[in-house]
PDB file of C-alpha atoms in Angstrom:
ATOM      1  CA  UNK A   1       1.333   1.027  14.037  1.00  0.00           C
ATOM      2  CA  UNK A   2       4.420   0.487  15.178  1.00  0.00           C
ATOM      3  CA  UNK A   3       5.827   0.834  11.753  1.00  0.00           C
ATOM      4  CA  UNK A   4       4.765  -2.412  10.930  1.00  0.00           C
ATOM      5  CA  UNK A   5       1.720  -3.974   8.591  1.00  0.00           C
ATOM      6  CA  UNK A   6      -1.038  -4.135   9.370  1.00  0.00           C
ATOM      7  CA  UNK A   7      -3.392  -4.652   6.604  1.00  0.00           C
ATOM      8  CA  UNK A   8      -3.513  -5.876   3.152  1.00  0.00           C
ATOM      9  CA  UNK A   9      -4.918  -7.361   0.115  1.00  0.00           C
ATOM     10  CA  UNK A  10      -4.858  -8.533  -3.409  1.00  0.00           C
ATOM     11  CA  UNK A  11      -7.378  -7.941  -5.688  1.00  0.00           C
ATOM     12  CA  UNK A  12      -7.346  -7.314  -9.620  1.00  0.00           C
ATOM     13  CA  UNK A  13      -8.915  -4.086 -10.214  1.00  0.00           C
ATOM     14  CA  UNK A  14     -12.611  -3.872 -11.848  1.00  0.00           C
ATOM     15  CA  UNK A  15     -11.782  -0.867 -13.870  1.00  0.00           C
ATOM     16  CA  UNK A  16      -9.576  -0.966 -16.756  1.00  0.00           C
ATOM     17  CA  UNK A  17      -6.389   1.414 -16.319  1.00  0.00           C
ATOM     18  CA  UNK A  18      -4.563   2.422 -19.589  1.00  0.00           C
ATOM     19  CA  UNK A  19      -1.295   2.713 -17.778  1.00  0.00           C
ATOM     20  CA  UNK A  20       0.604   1.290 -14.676  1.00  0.00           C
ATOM     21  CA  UNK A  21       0.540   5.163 -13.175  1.00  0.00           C
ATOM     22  CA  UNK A  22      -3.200   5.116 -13.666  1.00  0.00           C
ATOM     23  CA  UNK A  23      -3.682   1.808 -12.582  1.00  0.00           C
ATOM     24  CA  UNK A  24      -1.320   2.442  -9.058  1.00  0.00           C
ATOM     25  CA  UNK A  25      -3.680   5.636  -8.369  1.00  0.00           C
ATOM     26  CA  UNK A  26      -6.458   3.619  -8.956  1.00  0.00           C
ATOM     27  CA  UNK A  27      -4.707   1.148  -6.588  1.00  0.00           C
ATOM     28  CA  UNK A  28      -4.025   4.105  -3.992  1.00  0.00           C
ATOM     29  CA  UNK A  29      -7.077   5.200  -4.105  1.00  0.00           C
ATOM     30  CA  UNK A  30      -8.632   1.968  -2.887  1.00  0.00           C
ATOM     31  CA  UNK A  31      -6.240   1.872   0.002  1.00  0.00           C
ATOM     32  CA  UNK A  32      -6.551   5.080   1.036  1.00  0.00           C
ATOM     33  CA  UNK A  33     -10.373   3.885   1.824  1.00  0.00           C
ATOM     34  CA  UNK A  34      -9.046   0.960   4.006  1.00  0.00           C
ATOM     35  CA  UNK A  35      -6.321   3.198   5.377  1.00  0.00           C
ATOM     36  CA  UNK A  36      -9.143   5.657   6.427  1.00  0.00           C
ATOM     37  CA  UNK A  37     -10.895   2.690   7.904  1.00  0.00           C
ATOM     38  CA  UNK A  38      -8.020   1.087  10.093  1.00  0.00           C
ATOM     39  CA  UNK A  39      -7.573   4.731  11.167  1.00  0.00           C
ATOM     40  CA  UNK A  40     -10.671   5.216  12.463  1.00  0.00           C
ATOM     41  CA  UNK A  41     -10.656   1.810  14.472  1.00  0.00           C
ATOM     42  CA  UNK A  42      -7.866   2.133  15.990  1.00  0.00           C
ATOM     43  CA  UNK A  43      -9.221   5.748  17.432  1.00  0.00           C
ATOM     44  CA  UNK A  44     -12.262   4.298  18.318  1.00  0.00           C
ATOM     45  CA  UNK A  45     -10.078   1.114  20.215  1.00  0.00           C
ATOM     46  CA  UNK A  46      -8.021   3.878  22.530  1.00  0.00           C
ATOM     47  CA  UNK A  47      -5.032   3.197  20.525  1.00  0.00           C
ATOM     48  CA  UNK A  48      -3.804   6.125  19.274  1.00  0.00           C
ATOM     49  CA  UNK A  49      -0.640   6.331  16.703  1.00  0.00           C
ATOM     50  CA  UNK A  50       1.703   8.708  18.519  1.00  0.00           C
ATOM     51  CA  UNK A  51       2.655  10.285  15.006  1.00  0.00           C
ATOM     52  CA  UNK A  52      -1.434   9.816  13.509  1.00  0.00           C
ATOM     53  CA  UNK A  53       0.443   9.504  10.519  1.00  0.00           C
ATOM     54  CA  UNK A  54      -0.509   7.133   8.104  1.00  0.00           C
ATOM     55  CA  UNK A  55       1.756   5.920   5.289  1.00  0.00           C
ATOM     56  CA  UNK A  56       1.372   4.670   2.026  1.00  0.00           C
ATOM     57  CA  UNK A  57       4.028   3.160  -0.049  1.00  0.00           C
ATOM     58  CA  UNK A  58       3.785   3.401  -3.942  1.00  0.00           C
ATOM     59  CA  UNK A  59       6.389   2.011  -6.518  1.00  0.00           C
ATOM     60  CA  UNK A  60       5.295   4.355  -9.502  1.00  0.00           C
ATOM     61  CA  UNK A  61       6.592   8.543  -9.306  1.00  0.00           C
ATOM     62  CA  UNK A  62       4.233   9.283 -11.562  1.00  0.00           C
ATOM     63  CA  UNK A  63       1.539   8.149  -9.440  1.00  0.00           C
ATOM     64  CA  UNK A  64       2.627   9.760  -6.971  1.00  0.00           C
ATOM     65  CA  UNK A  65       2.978  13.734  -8.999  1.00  0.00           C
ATOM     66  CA  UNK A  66      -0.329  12.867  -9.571  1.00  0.00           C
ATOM     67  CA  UNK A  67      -1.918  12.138  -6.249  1.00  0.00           C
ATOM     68  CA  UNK A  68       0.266  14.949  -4.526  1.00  0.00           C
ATOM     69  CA  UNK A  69      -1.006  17.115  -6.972  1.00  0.00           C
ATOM     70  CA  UNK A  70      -4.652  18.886  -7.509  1.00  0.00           C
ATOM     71  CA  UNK A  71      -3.198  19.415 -11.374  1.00  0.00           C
ATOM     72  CA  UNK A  72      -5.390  17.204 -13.441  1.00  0.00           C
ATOM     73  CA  UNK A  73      -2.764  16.215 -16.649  1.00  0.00           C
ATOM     74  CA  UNK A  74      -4.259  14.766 -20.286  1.00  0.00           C
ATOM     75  CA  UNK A  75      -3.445  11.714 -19.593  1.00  0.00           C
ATOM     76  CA  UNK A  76      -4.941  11.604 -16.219  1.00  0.00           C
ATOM     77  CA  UNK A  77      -8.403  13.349 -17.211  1.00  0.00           C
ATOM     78  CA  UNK A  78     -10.161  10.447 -17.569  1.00  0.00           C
ATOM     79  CA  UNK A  79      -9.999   8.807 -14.069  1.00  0.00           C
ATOM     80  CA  UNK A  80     -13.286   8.278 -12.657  1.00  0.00           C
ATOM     81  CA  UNK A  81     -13.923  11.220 -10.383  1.00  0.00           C
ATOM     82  CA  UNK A  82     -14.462   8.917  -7.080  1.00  0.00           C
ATOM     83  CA  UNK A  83     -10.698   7.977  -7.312  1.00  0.00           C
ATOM     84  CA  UNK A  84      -9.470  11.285  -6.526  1.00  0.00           C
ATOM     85  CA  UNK A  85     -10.135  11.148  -2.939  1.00  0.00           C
ATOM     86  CA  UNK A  86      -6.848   9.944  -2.355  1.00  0.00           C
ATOM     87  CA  UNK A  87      -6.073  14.187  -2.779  1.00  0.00           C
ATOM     88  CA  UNK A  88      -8.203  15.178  -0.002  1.00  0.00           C
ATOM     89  CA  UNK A  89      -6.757  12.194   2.132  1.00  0.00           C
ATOM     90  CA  UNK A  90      -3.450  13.494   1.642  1.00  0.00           C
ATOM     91  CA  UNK A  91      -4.501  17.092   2.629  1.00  0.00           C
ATOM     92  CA  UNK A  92      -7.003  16.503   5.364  1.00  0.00           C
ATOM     93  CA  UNK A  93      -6.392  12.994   7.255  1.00  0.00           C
ATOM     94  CA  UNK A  94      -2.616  12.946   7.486  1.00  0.00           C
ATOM     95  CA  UNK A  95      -1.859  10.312   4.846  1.00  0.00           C
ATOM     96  CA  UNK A  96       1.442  10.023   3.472  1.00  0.00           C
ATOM     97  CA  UNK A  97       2.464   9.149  -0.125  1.00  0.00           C
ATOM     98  CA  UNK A  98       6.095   7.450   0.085  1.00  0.00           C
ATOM     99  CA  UNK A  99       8.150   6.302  -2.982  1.00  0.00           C
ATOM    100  CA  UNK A 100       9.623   2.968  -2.545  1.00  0.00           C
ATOM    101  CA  UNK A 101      11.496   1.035  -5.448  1.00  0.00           C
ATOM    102  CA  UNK A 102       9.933  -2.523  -6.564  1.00  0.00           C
ATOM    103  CA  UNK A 103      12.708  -3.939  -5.423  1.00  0.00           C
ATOM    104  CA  UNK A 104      11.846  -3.277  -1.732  1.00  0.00           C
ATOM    105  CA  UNK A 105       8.168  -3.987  -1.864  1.00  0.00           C
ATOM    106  CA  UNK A 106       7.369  -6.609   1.069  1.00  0.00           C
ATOM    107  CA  UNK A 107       3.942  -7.189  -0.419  1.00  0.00           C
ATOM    108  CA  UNK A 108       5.086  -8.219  -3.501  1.00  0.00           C
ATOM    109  CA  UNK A 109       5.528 -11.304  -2.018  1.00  0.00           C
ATOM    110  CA  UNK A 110       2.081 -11.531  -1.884  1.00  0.00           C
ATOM    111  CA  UNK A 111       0.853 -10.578  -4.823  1.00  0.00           C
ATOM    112  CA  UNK A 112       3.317 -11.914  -7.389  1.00  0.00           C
ATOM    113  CA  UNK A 113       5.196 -14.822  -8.495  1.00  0.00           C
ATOM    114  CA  UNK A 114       8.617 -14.347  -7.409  1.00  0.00           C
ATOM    115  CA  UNK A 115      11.477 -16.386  -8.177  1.00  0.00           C
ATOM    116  CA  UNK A 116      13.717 -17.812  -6.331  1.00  0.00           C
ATOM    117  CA  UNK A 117      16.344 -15.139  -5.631  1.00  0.00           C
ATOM    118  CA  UNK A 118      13.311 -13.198  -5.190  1.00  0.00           C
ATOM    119  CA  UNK A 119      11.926 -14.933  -2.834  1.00  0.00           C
ATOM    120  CA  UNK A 120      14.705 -15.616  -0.254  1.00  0.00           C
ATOM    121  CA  UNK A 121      14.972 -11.769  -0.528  1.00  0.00           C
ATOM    122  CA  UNK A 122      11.711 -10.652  -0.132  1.00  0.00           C
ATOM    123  CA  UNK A 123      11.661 -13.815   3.320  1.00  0.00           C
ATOM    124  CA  UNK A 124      14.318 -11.669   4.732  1.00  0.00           C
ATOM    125  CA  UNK A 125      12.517  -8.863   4.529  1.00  0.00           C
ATOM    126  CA  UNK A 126       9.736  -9.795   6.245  1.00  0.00           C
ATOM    127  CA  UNK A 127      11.948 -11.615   8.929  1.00  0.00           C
ATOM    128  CA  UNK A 128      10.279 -15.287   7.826  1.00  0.00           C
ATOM    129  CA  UNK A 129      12.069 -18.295   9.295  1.00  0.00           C
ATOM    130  CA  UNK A 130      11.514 -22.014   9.024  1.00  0.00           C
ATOM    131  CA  UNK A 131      10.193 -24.018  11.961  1.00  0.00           C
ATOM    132  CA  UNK A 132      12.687 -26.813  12.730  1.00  0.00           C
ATOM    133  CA  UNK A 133       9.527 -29.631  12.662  1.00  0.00           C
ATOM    134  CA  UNK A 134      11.604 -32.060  14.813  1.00  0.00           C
ATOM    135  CA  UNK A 135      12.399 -29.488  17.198  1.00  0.00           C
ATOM    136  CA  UNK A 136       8.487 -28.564  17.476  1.00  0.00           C
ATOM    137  CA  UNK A 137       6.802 -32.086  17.147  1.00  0.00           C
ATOM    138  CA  UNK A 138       5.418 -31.835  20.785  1.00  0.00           C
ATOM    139  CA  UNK A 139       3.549 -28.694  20.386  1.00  0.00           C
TER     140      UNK A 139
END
C-alpha cells in the first residue's frame, strides 16, 4: 500500500535448493502465500489498493523465466509441486514479479550482514535517521 512495505521476514528455508534460482522460487513462493494473505486483510479491513496490484521484487532473472512461465525446464523439474503456486498467483490474483538488482534490495538490510558502505546505503534507502538523544531526553 502506498508503495511502501508492509510485511516481511527472514527465515532459512527447510528445503534444500540446488541453486540460488531454485532457492529464490522457493523463496517467492512462500511470499506469494503471505502476499495472498495481506491481500485478503486488507479487503476484508475496507482498504482497498486503488491499483489491487500486488508486487513482488526478486533479484534472480532466472527465477523469474521460471515463475512467469508454465514451461517446466530440467533443471527446474524437481521442485516440489506445492511451490508452483506462485504461477497461478501471477495469473489469477494480480501479483506482480519485478526484477530488481541486489544492489537495490531494502531488505537486504535485514537479512544480511552488510558492511559499512553497505549499510549507510541501504539507511538511505529506507530514509533511517539518527535521533539526536540530547535533543529528545524529555520524551
Amino acid at each position: 500500500m502506498a508503495n511502501m512495505l508492509i510485511s516481511w521476514y527472514s527465515k532459512q528455508q527447510s528445503t534444500v535448493a540446488l541453486s540460488t534460482a531454485e532457492a529464490e522460487y522457493i523463496a517467492g513462493a512462500t511470499a506469494v502465500h503471505d502476499c495472498l494473505w495481506v491481500k485478503q486483510l486488507i479487503n476484508e479491513l475496507g482498504l482497498h489498493n486503488k491499483d489491487g496490484a500486488v508486487i513482488l521484487h526478486i533479484d534472480n532473472q532466472s527465477a523469474i523465466k521460471s515463475m512467469e512461465n508454465d514451461v517446466t525446464t530440467a533443471r527446474m523439474k524437481h521442485i516440489n509441486i506445492k511451490f508452483h503456486c506462485i504461477r497461478d498467483a501471477i495469473r489469477k490474483e494480480g501479483i506482480q514479479i519485478r526484477y530488481r538488482p541486489t544492489t537495490e534490495m531494502k531488505t537486504d538490510i535485514l537479512t544480511k550482514p552488510l558492511g559499512g558502505i553497505l549499510d549507510k546505503r541501504n539507511i538511505a534507502m529506507l530514509k533511517l535517521t539518527t535521533l539526536d538523544t540530547k535533543q529528545h531526553q524529555n520524551v
